[in-house]
Amino acid sequence: MDEQLFFKKLNDLCTSKEIFYFLSSLEVMSDTMASGALQRISEIEVGDNGLKNPGLLENEVFRALCFQFEFESSKLSNTGLLNALQALIKLRIDPQSTLMASLLSESEERLGKGQLTAGNLCALGESLLELEGPSCATLEQIVNRMQEKDIERWSPQEIVMVYKILQVTVREGKKWQKLLNRLNSVTLHTVSQLSPNFTSVILNSLVVLCQTGAVPLVTALCKHSVKHVPYFTDHELVNVLEAFLYFGQKVQIFTHALEAHVPKSILTMHPQTISKVMEYCCKKMILSKPIFDAVAEGFISNADRLSTDQVAAYIIPFGTLNYLPPSASSLFRKLETVLHTHLRDFKPHTLLNLLHSCVLIQRYPINFLPKIFSPYFLQKLQAQPPGLNRVVMSQLTQLFLTVTLECPFYEGPKLLSKYQVKAFPTPHSSPDVYLFKRVKTGLLYLLKKRIYFASEVSTPYFYVIDIEIKLDEEGFILPAAQLEEVHRRIALCVDGQNRFCANSHNLLGEEAIKQRHLQLLGYEVVQIPFFEIENLQNTRKMAEYLHKKIFPCTYGLSN
């Protein structure tokens, strides 16, 4: 039978019984046809849990096919040999059997003689990865042979397979970097042809292989991934998100694609995928209300099925990005139930991060703070990485300050002074240098003398104030260094873009709690956000703006 007609008929068959009947009606077939039949059987009979019908291995036609491959392996074409090997691996044929030994021996012999094409090398590499895993010594030999081939002519499938092999065989990146550079360059021109799976696999390989120099390829793949967002599997989407995070990519249309996809899929998505979506939003400071609202609903429905790490991954971004969803009351009731049930299952640092994120958005974990401030828990924190470093002690201090200022009814254990920091080292707290300089210049124009305001002032309450102005009882400005007769203290918060969510006027949680606490500590907090002052054209305009913000009840500037 003509091969083209054979494969057309073969692909129309849907059971192994039909395939065996079809094969037994043929007098002669090529090894390519026979291996194609084995591949079709493996496609039909192998499911997620292995072989659906183990009895098929005893079928006479199947055994006859295997007999031919075992005893005539040296006469097979490269395609017939390697397709048969792939199919038999999928069908879980014993790797120690004489059949598999014969096919593997013949394949390795042809590899050594340089008789395999790029496509053959990829097929063999895929089979060996499946059979022996990344420790297989022959994989390195395959990579060596690959270097001799004309990469420019490879198909996307061959490109993807080489990335997969390199990903597991490369011990020293420099050794194969020349090959990787060629591969990255060729792949750049095939990006538009890549399927969701191929896009995900290549991005994952670039992460594992630390290809930070392949910026054009990474950028092209990340942009290309946008159209595939609805079609990625959970595992593929996780790979893509990890690549965005690793390479620092931020593509707004990718976020829009996530916003369209996640809310529709929230109840069917794997919790680990949702966790990765939230990590992506949190690290990129992206407050996406459609995603956060959907995740809140998903948490309310499925929280009992989540691991403790997944619980934290779902909830922490709400605090970090300072957002309460419409379902906040149900969300935090559910979180409290989960904490009551699984409190002892949380790792110490995970629990601290989770409870700290809650207070950022004024959700107070009063029932769990006695545990957090207990010597036993603090010892556990110290014993596990990263231990009681400055960030961890800052979280503990801010929790303690929160209950002191916002929960005066709390009567549980206090945080011992040795676990408290003198100032909070928050990553976004430093003022924007350019903005800060403009505000100080405007203040100098307004107040005439530099002695009337102080910048970056440490307080006894762990916070650092960007600019402080002191007033006496009658409202007159005092020199910043004066300590007596201070009746009012004004804290200016010069909030650059780094203190807000990306492309948003929504303050981050760490800045929102700081301004809230300063007010509770008696300061008059005046916020100077970047979006109100970035278009002020000169110092006088800035001074007029500051006058209205700081002293709204007094007359304007004099000439």
Coordinates of C-alpha atoms in Angstrom, one line a residue:
M1 CA 0.0 0.0 0.0
D2 CA 1.1 3.5 -0.8
E3 CA 2.5 5.1 2.4
Q4 CA 0.4 8.3 2.1
L5 CA -2.8 6.3 1.8
F6 CA -1.6 4.0 4.7
F7 CA -1.2 6.9 7.1
K8 CA -4.5 8.5 6.0
K9 CA -6.3 5.2 6.9
L10 CA -4.3 4.7 10.0
N11 CA -5.2 8.1 11.4
D12 CA -8.9 7.4 10.9
L13 CA -8.8 4.4 13.2
C14 CA -9.7 5.0 16.9
T15 CA -9.0 1.7 18.7
S16 CA -6.0 -0.7 18.8
K17 CA -8.3 -3.5 17.7
E18 CA -9.1 -1.7 14.5
I19 CA -5.4 -1.0 13.9
F20 CA -4.5 -4.7 14.4
Y21 CA -7.2 -5.7 12.0
F22 CA -6.1 -3.2 9.4
L23 CA -2.4 -4.3 9.7
S24 CA -3.3 -8.0 9.4
S25 CA -4.9 -7.2 6.0
L26 CA -1.7 -5.9 4.6
E27 CA 0.8 -8.3 2.9
V28 CA 3.8 -5.9 3.0
M29 CA 4.6 -2.7 4.8
S30 CA 7.7 -0.6 5.2
D31 CA 9.4 -0.1 8.6
T32 CA 8.2 3.5 8.6
M33 CA 4.6 2.3 8.3
A34 CA 5.1 -0.3 11.0
S35 CA 6.7 2.3 13.4
G36 CA 3.9 4.7 12.5
A37 CA 1.3 2.0 13.5
L38 CA 3.1 1.6 16.9
Q39 CA 3.0 5.4 17.4
R40 CA -0.7 5.5 16.6
I41 CA -1.3 2.6 19.1
S42 CA 0.6 4.5 21.8
E43 CA -1.4 7.7 21.1
I44 CA -4.7 5.8 21.6
E45 CA -3.7 3.4 24.4
V46 CA -1.6 5.6 26.8
G47 CA -3.4 7.9 29.2
D48 CA -2.5 9.9 32.2
N49 CA -2.3 6.8 34.4
G50 CA -0.4 4.6 32.0
L51 CA -1.5 1.9 29.6
K52 CA -5.3 1.7 29.3
N53 CA -5.3 -1.9 28.1
P54 CA -2.2 -4.0 29.1
G55 CA -3.6 -7.0 27.2
L56 CA -2.8 -5.4 23.9
L57 CA 0.9 -6.3 24.4
E58 CA 0.0 -9.9 24.0
N59 CA -1.8 -9.4 20.7
E60 CA -0.3 -11.5 17.9
V61 CA 0.0 -8.6 15.4
F62 CA 1.7 -6.5 18.1
R63 CA 4.1 -9.3 19.0
A64 CA 5.0 -9.8 15.3
L65 CA 5.8 -6.1 14.9
C66 CA 8.0 -6.2 17.9
F67 CA 9.8 -9.4 16.6
Q68 CA 10.6 -7.7 13.3
F69 CA 12.0 -4.6 15.1
E70 CA 14.1 -6.6 17.5
F71 CA 15.8 -8.9 15.0
E72 CA 16.1 -6.6 12.0
S73 CA 17.1 -3.4 13.8
S74 CA 20.2 -3.0 11.7
K75 CA 18.1 -2.9 8.5
L76 CA 15.7 -0.3 9.7
S77 CA 15.6 3.3 8.4
N78 CA 16.5 6.0 10.9
T79 CA 12.9 7.2 10.9
G80 CA 11.5 3.7 11.4
L81 CA 14.1 2.9 14.2
L82 CA 13.6 6.1 16.2
N83 CA 9.8 6.3 15.8
A84 CA 9.5 2.7 17.0
L85 CA 11.7 3.4 20.0
Q86 CA 9.6 6.4 20.9
A87 CA 6.3 4.5 20.7
L88 CA 7.6 1.5 22.7
I89 CA 8.8 3.8 25.5
K90 CA 5.4 5.4 25.7
L91 CA 3.8 1.9 25.8
R92 CA 6.0 1.1 28.9
I93 CA 7.9 -1.8 27.3
D94 CA 10.5 -3.1 29.8
P95 CA 13.7 -1.0 29.2
Q96 CA 15.7 -4.2 30.1
S97 CA 14.0 -6.3 27.4
T98 CA 16.0 -7.6 24.4
L99 CA 13.7 -5.6 22.1
M100 CA 14.6 -2.3 23.7
A101 CA 18.2 -3.2 24.2
S102 CA 18.5 -3.9 20.4
L103 CA 16.8 -0.6 19.4
L104 CA 18.9 1.4 21.8
S105 CA 22.1 -0.2 20.8
E106 CA 21.4 0.4 17.1
S107 CA 20.4 4.0 17.7
E108 CA 23.6 4.7 19.7
E109 CA 25.8 3.0 17.1
R110 CA 24.3 5.3 14.4
L111 CA 24.8 8.3 16.6
G112 CA 28.4 7.5 17.1
K113 CA 28.9 7.1 13.3
G114 CA 27.2 10.5 12.6
Q115 CA 24.4 8.9 10.6
L116 CA 21.5 10.7 12.2
T117 CA 19.9 13.9 10.9
A118 CA 18.9 16.8 13.2
G119 CA 15.4 15.5 13.4
N120 CA 16.7 12.0 14.2
L121 CA 18.9 13.4 17.0
C122 CA 15.9 15.2 18.5
A123 CA 13.8 12.1 18.4
L124 CA 16.6 10.1 20.1
G125 CA 17.1 12.8 22.7
E126 CA 13.4 12.9 23.5
S127 CA 13.4 9.1 23.9
L128 CA 16.4 9.0 26.1
L129 CA 15.1 11.8 28.3
E130 CA 11.8 9.8 28.8
L131 CA 13.7 6.6 29.4
E132 CA 16.7 7.5 31.5
G133 CA 16.1 11.1 32.5
P134 CA 18.7 14.0 32.6
S135 CA 21.5 11.7 33.9
C136 CA 21.8 9.9 30.6
A137 CA 25.4 10.3 29.3
T138 CA 24.4 9.9 25.7
L139 CA 22.5 13.3 25.7
E140 CA 25.8 15.2 25.7
Q141 CA 26.9 13.2 22.7
I142 CA 23.7 14.2 21.0
V143 CA 24.4 17.9 21.8
N144 CA 27.9 17.5 20.3
R145 CA 26.4 16.1 17.1
M146 CA 23.8 18.9 17.0
Q147 CA 26.6 21.5 16.9
E148 CA 27.7 20.1 13.5
K149 CA 24.2 20.5 12.0
D150 CA 22.8 23.5 10.0
I151 CA 20.7 25.1 12.7
E152 CA 19.1 27.6 10.3
R153 CA 17.1 24.8 8.7
W154 CA 15.7 23.3 11.9
S155 CA 11.9 23.1 12.4
P156 CA 10.3 24.7 15.5
Q157 CA 9.9 21.1 16.9
E158 CA 13.6 20.4 16.5
I159 CA 14.5 23.8 18.1
V160 CA 12.3 23.1 21.1
M161 CA 13.8 19.6 21.6
V162 CA 17.4 21.0 21.6
Y163 CA 16.4 23.5 24.2
K164 CA 15.0 20.7 26.3
I165 CA 18.1 18.6 26.0
L166 CA 20.4 21.5 26.7
Q167 CA 18.3 22.5 29.7
V168 CA 19.0 19.1 31.4
T169 CA 22.5 18.4 30.2
V170 CA 24.2 21.8 30.6
R171 CA 26.3 21.8 33.7
E172 CA 28.6 24.6 32.7
G173 CA 26.7 27.2 30.6
K174 CA 29.9 28.5 29.0
K175 CA 30.6 25.2 27.3
W176 CA 27.5 25.4 25.2
Q177 CA 27.1 29.1 25.0
K178 CA 28.2 29.3 21.3
L179 CA 25.5 26.8 20.4
L180 CA 23.0 28.6 22.5
N181 CA 23.8 31.9 20.9
R182 CA 23.2 30.4 17.4
L183 CA 20.0 28.7 18.7
N184 CA 18.7 31.9 20.2
S185 CA 19.4 33.8 17.0
V186 CA 17.6 31.3 14.8
T187 CA 14.7 31.0 17.3
L188 CA 14.1 34.7 17.1
H189 CA 13.1 34.4 13.5
T190 CA 10.6 31.5 14.2
V191 CA 8.8 33.1 17.2
S192 CA 5.7 33.8 15.2
Q193 CA 5.3 30.1 14.3
L194 CA 5.5 28.8 17.9
S195 CA 2.6 27.1 19.6
P196 CA 1.6 27.8 23.2
N197 CA 3.5 24.7 24.3
F198 CA 6.7 25.6 22.3
T199 CA 6.6 29.2 23.6
S200 CA 6.4 28.0 27.2
V201 CA 9.1 25.3 26.8
I202 CA 11.6 27.8 25.3
L203 CA 10.9 30.5 27.9
N204 CA 11.4 27.9 30.6
S205 CA 14.7 26.7 29.0
L206 CA 16.0 30.3 28.8
V207 CA 15.3 30.7 32.5
V208 CA 17.0 27.5 33.5
L209 CA 20.0 28.2 31.1
C210 CA 20.3 31.8 32.6
Q211 CA 20.1 33.4 29.1
T212 CA 19.9 37.0 30.4
G213 CA 21.8 38.1 27.3
A214 CA 19.1 36.9 24.9
V215 CA 17.0 40.1 25.4
P216 CA 15.6 40.3 21.8
L217 CA 14.4 36.7 21.9
V218 CA 13.0 37.0 25.4
T219 CA 11.1 40.2 24.5
A220 CA 9.7 38.6 21.3
L221 CA 8.6 35.5 23.2
C222 CA 6.9 37.5 25.9
K223 CA 5.0 39.6 23.4
H224 CA 4.1 36.5 21.4
S225 CA 2.8 34.7 24.6
V226 CA 0.0 37.3 24.9
K227 CA -2.1 35.7 22.2
H228 CA -1.6 32.3 23.8
V229 CA -2.8 33.2 27.3
P230 CA -6.3 31.6 26.9
Y231 CA -4.7 28.4 25.5
F232 CA -1.8 27.8 27.9
T233 CA -2.1 24.8 30.2
D234 CA -1.6 25.6 33.9
H235 CA 1.9 24.3 33.8
E236 CA 2.7 26.3 30.6
L237 CA 1.3 29.5 32.1
V238 CA 3.4 29.1 35.2
N239 CA 6.5 28.7 33.1
V240 CA 5.7 31.9 31.2
L241 CA 5.0 33.9 34.4
E242 CA 8.3 32.7 35.8
A243 CA 10.1 33.9 32.7
F244 CA 8.4 37.3 33.0
L245 CA 9.6 37.5 36.6
Y246 CA 13.1 36.2 35.9
F247 CA 13.8 38.5 33.0
G248 CA 12.0 41.5 34.4
Q249 CA 9.6 41.7 31.5
K250 CA 6.6 43.9 31.9
V251 CA 4.2 43.9 28.9
Q252 CA 0.9 45.7 29.6
I253 CA -1.1 43.8 27.0
F254 CA 0.0 40.6 28.7
T255 CA -1.6 41.8 31.9
H256 CA -4.7 42.7 30.0
A257 CA -4.8 39.2 28.6
L258 CA -4.5 37.7 32.1
E259 CA -7.3 40.0 33.2
A260 CA -9.6 38.6 30.5
H261 CA -8.5 35.0 31.2
V262 CA -8.2 34.5 34.9
P263 CA -11.7 35.6 36.1
K264 CA -13.3 33.2 33.6
S265 CA -11.0 30.3 34.6
I266 CA -10.6 30.9 38.3
L267 CA -12.6 27.8 39.4
T268 CA -10.8 25.4 37.1
M269 CA -7.2 26.8 37.4
H270 CA -4.8 24.9 39.5
P271 CA -4.1 26.7 42.8
Q272 CA -0.4 26.8 42.0
T273 CA -1.1 28.6 38.8
I274 CA -3.3 31.2 40.6
S275 CA -0.5 31.6 43.2
K276 CA 2.0 32.3 40.4
V277 CA -0.4 34.9 38.9
M278 CA -0.6 36.6 42.2
E279 CA 3.1 36.5 42.7
Y280 CA 3.5 38.1 39.2
C281 CA 1.1 40.9 40.1
C282 CA 2.7 41.4 43.5
K283 CA 6.3 41.6 42.3
K284 CA 5.4 43.8 39.4
M285 CA 3.2 46.0 41.7
I286 CA 0.3 45.4 39.3
L287 CA -3.0 46.0 41.0
S288 CA -5.4 44.3 38.7
K289 CA -8.9 44.5 40.2
P290 CA -10.4 42.0 37.9
I291 CA -7.8 39.4 38.9
F292 CA -7.8 40.2 42.6
D293 CA -11.6 40.2 42.8
A294 CA -11.7 36.8 41.0
V295 CA -8.9 35.4 43.3
A296 CA -10.8 36.6 46.4
E297 CA -14.0 34.7 45.2
G298 CA -11.9 31.7 44.3
F299 CA -10.3 31.7 47.8
I300 CA -13.8 31.9 49.5
S301 CA -14.9 28.9 47.4
N302 CA -11.7 26.7 47.6
A303 CA -9.6 27.8 50.6
D304 CA -10.1 24.4 52.3
R305 CA -8.3 22.7 49.4
L306 CA -5.2 25.0 49.4
S307 CA -1.9 24.3 51.0
T308 CA -0.6 26.8 53.6
D309 CA 1.9 28.3 51.1
Q310 CA -1.0 28.7 48.6
V311 CA -3.1 30.4 51.2
A312 CA -0.3 32.9 51.8
A313 CA 0.3 33.4 48.0
Y314 CA -3.4 34.2 47.5
I315 CA -3.7 36.7 50.4
I316 CA -0.4 38.5 50.8
P317 CA -0.7 40.6 47.6
F318 CA -3.9 42.2 48.8
G319 CA -1.9 43.7 51.7
T320 CA 1.2 44.5 49.7
L321 CA -0.8 46.4 47.0
N322 CA -3.2 47.9 49.6
Y323 CA -6.5 46.5 48.1
L324 CA -9.7 45.3 49.7
P325 CA -12.0 43.5 47.2
P326 CA -15.8 43.9 47.3
S327 CA -15.9 40.5 49.0
A328 CA -13.4 41.5 51.7
S329 CA -15.6 40.6 54.7
S330 CA -16.2 37.1 53.4
L331 CA -12.6 36.7 52.3
F332 CA -11.1 37.5 55.7
R333 CA -13.8 35.5 57.6
K334 CA -12.7 32.5 55.5
L335 CA -9.0 33.3 56.1
E336 CA -9.7 33.3 59.9
T337 CA -11.4 29.9 59.7
V338 CA -8.5 28.5 57.7
L339 CA -6.0 29.9 60.3
H340 CA -8.0 28.5 63.2
T341 CA -8.0 25.0 61.5
H342 CA -4.4 24.9 60.1
L343 CA -2.4 27.4 62.2
R344 CA 0.2 24.9 63.3
D345 CA 0.7 23.8 59.7
F346 CA 2.0 27.2 58.6
K347 CA 5.8 27.7 58.4
P348 CA 6.8 30.4 60.9
H349 CA 7.9 32.9 58.2
T350 CA 4.9 32.3 56.0
L351 CA 2.6 32.9 58.9
L352 CA 4.3 36.1 59.8
N353 CA 4.2 37.4 56.2
L354 CA 0.5 36.5 56.0
L355 CA -0.5 38.3 59.3
H356 CA 1.7 41.3 58.5
S357 CA 0.0 41.7 55.1
C358 CA -3.4 41.7 56.8
V359 CA -2.6 44.7 59.1
L360 CA -1.4 46.7 56.1
I361 CA -5.1 46.8 55.0
Q362 CA -6.6 47.1 58.5
R363 CA -7.5 43.5 59.0
Y364 CA -6.3 42.7 62.6
P365 CA -5.3 39.1 63.4
I366 CA -5.9 39.7 67.1
N367 CA -6.6 36.0 67.9
F368 CA -3.2 34.9 66.5
L369 CA -0.9 37.6 67.8
P370 CA -0.3 35.9 71.2
K371 CA 1.3 33.0 69.2
I372 CA 3.4 35.4 67.1
F373 CA 4.8 37.3 70.1
S374 CA 5.4 34.1 72.1
P375 CA 9.1 33.3 72.9
Y376 CA 8.6 29.8 71.4
F377 CA 7.4 31.2 68.0
L378 CA 10.2 33.8 68.0
Q379 CA 12.7 31.0 68.6
K380 CA 11.2 29.1 65.6
L381 CA 11.5 32.2 63.4
Q382 CA 15.2 32.5 64.4
A383 CA 15.9 28.8 63.7
Q384 CA 14.6 28.8 60.1
P385 CA 16.0 30.8 57.2
P386 CA 16.2 33.8 56.9
G387 CA 16.1 33.9 60.7
L388 CA 15.4 37.1 62.6
N389 CA 16.9 39.5 60.0
R390 CA 16.1 43.2 59.8
V391 CA 13.1 42.7 57.5
V392 CA 11.5 40.0 59.8
M393 CA 12.1 42.1 62.9
S394 CA 10.5 45.1 61.1
Q395 CA 7.4 43.1 60.4
L396 CA 7.2 42.0 64.1
T397 CA 7.7 45.6 65.2
Q398 CA 5.1 46.9 62.8
L399 CA 2.6 44.2 64.0
F400 CA 3.3 45.3 67.6
L401 CA 2.9 49.0 66.7
T402 CA -0.3 48.3 64.9
V403 CA -2.0 46.6 67.9
T404 CA -0.7 49.3 70.2
L405 CA -2.1 52.1 68.1
E406 CA -5.1 50.5 66.3
C407 CA -6.2 47.8 68.7
P408 CA -6.0 49.3 72.2
F409 CA -8.2 46.5 73.5
Y410 CA -5.5 43.9 72.8
E411 CA -4.3 42.5 76.1
G412 CA -2.1 39.6 75.0
P413 CA 1.7 39.3 75.2
K414 CA 3.8 42.2 74.0
L415 CA 6.8 42.1 71.7
L416 CA 10.0 42.3 73.7
S417 CA 12.2 45.3 72.9
K418 CA 15.1 43.1 71.8
Y419 CA 13.0 42.0 68.8
Q420 CA 12.1 45.6 67.8
V421 CA 13.9 47.7 65.2
K422 CA 14.6 51.4 65.5
A423 CA 13.6 52.2 62.0
F424 CA 11.6 50.4 59.2
P425 CA 13.8 49.4 56.2
T426 CA 11.0 49.2 53.6
P427 CA 12.2 48.8 50.0
H428 CA 9.9 51.6 48.7
S429 CA 10.2 54.1 51.5
S430 CA 13.1 56.1 50.2
P431 CA 11.8 59.3 48.5
D432 CA 12.2 59.8 44.8
V433 CA 15.4 61.9 44.6
Y434 CA 14.4 64.2 41.8
L435 CA 10.9 64.8 43.3
F436 CA 12.3 65.3 46.8
K437 CA 14.7 67.9 45.6
R438 CA 12.0 69.9 43.8
V439 CA 9.7 69.8 46.9
K440 CA 12.6 71.0 49.1
T441 CA 13.4 73.8 46.7
G442 CA 9.7 74.8 46.7
L443 CA 9.6 74.8 50.5
L444 CA 12.7 77.0 50.7
Y445 CA 11.0 79.5 48.4
L446 CA 7.8 79.3 50.5
L447 CA 9.4 79.4 54.0
K448 CA 12.4 81.6 53.1
K449 CA 14.9 79.8 55.4
R450 CA 16.1 76.2 55.4
I451 CA 16.0 76.1 59.2
Y452 CA 12.1 75.8 59.1
F453 CA 11.9 72.3 57.9
A454 CA 13.9 69.1 58.4
S455 CA 14.2 66.2 55.9
E456 CA 14.4 62.5 56.5
V457 CA 13.6 62.8 60.2
S458 CA 13.8 59.7 62.4
T459 CA 11.0 59.4 64.9
P460 CA 10.8 57.5 68.2
Y461 CA 8.1 55.3 66.5
F462 CA 10.3 53.5 63.9
Y463 CA 9.1 55.6 60.9
V464 CA 11.3 58.1 59.0
I465 CA 9.4 61.2 57.9
D466 CA 10.3 62.7 54.5
I467 CA 9.9 66.3 55.7
E468 CA 8.8 67.6 59.1
I469 CA 7.5 71.1 59.9
K470 CA 6.9 72.2 63.5
L471 CA 4.3 74.8 64.6
D472 CA 3.7 76.5 68.0
E473 CA 0.3 77.0 69.6
E474 CA -0.5 80.1 67.6
G475 CA 0.4 78.4 64.3
F476 CA 3.8 80.0 63.8
I477 CA 6.5 77.9 62.2
L478 CA 9.3 76.9 64.5
P479 CA 12.9 76.1 63.6
A480 CA 13.2 72.4 62.9
A481 CA 15.8 71.9 65.6
Q482 CA 13.6 73.4 68.4
L483 CA 12.3 70.9 70.9
E484 CA 10.2 73.1 73.3
E485 CA 6.8 74.7 72.7
V486 CA 6.0 72.4 69.7
H487 CA 2.2 72.3 69.4
R488 CA 1.8 70.7 66.0
R489 CA 4.0 68.6 63.8
I490 CA 3.3 68.3 60.1
A491 CA 4.7 65.3 58.2
L492 CA 5.1 65.7 54.5
C493 CA 5.0 62.4 52.6
V494 CA 6.7 63.0 49.2
D495 CA 5.2 60.0 47.4
G496 CA 7.0 59.2 44.1
Q497 CA 5.8 56.5 41.7
N498 CA 7.8 53.9 43.7
R499 CA 5.3 54.2 46.5
F500 CA 2.3 53.5 44.3
C501 CA 1.1 50.4 42.4
A502 CA 2.2 50.4 38.8
N503 CA 0.3 52.8 36.5
S504 CA -2.0 53.7 39.5
H505 CA -2.7 56.3 42.2
N506 CA -3.2 53.5 44.7
L507 CA -0.6 53.7 47.6
L508 CA 1.3 50.5 48.4
G509 CA 0.3 48.9 51.7
E510 CA 3.6 49.7 53.5
E511 CA 3.2 53.5 52.7
A512 CA -0.5 53.5 53.6
I513 CA 0.1 52.0 57.0
K514 CA 3.0 54.5 57.7
Q515 CA 0.7 57.5 56.9
R516 CA -2.1 56.0 59.0
H517 CA 0.2 55.4 62.0
L518 CA 1.8 58.9 61.8
Q519 CA -1.7 60.4 62.0
L520 CA -2.5 58.2 65.1
L521 CA 0.8 59.3 66.6
G522 CA -0.3 63.0 66.4
Y523 CA 1.2 64.1 63.1
E524 CA -0.7 66.1 60.6
V525 CA 0.0 64.1 57.5
V526 CA 0.2 66.0 54.2
Q527 CA 0.6 63.8 51.1
I528 CA 2.6 65.2 48.2
P529 CA 1.9 62.6 45.4
F530 CA 4.0 62.7 42.2
F531 CA 1.0 63.0 40.0
E532 CA 0.0 66.3 41.5
I533 CA 3.4 68.0 41.1
E534 CA 5.1 66.4 38.1
N535 CA 3.6 69.1 35.8
L536 CA 4.3 72.1 37.9
Q537 CA 6.6 74.1 35.7
N538 CA 8.7 76.2 38.1
T539 CA 9.6 76.8 41.7
R540 CA 6.9 79.5 42.3
K541 CA 4.2 77.1 41.1
M542 CA 5.6 74.4 43.4
A543 CA 5.6 76.9 46.3
E544 CA 2.0 77.9 45.6
Y545 CA 1.0 74.3 45.5
L546 CA 2.8 73.5 48.8
H547 CA 1.2 76.5 50.4
K548 CA -2.3 75.3 49.5
K549 CA -1.5 71.8 50.7
I550 CA 0.3 72.6 54.0
F551 CA -1.4 75.9 55.0
P552 CA -4.8 75.8 53.3
C553 CA -6.3 78.4 55.7
T554 CA -3.7 81.1 55.3
Y555 CA -3.3 83.8 52.7
G556 CA -1.4 83.0 49.5
L557 CA 2.2 83.9 48.6
S558 CA 3.2 87.5 48.8
N559 CA 5.1 89.0 45.9

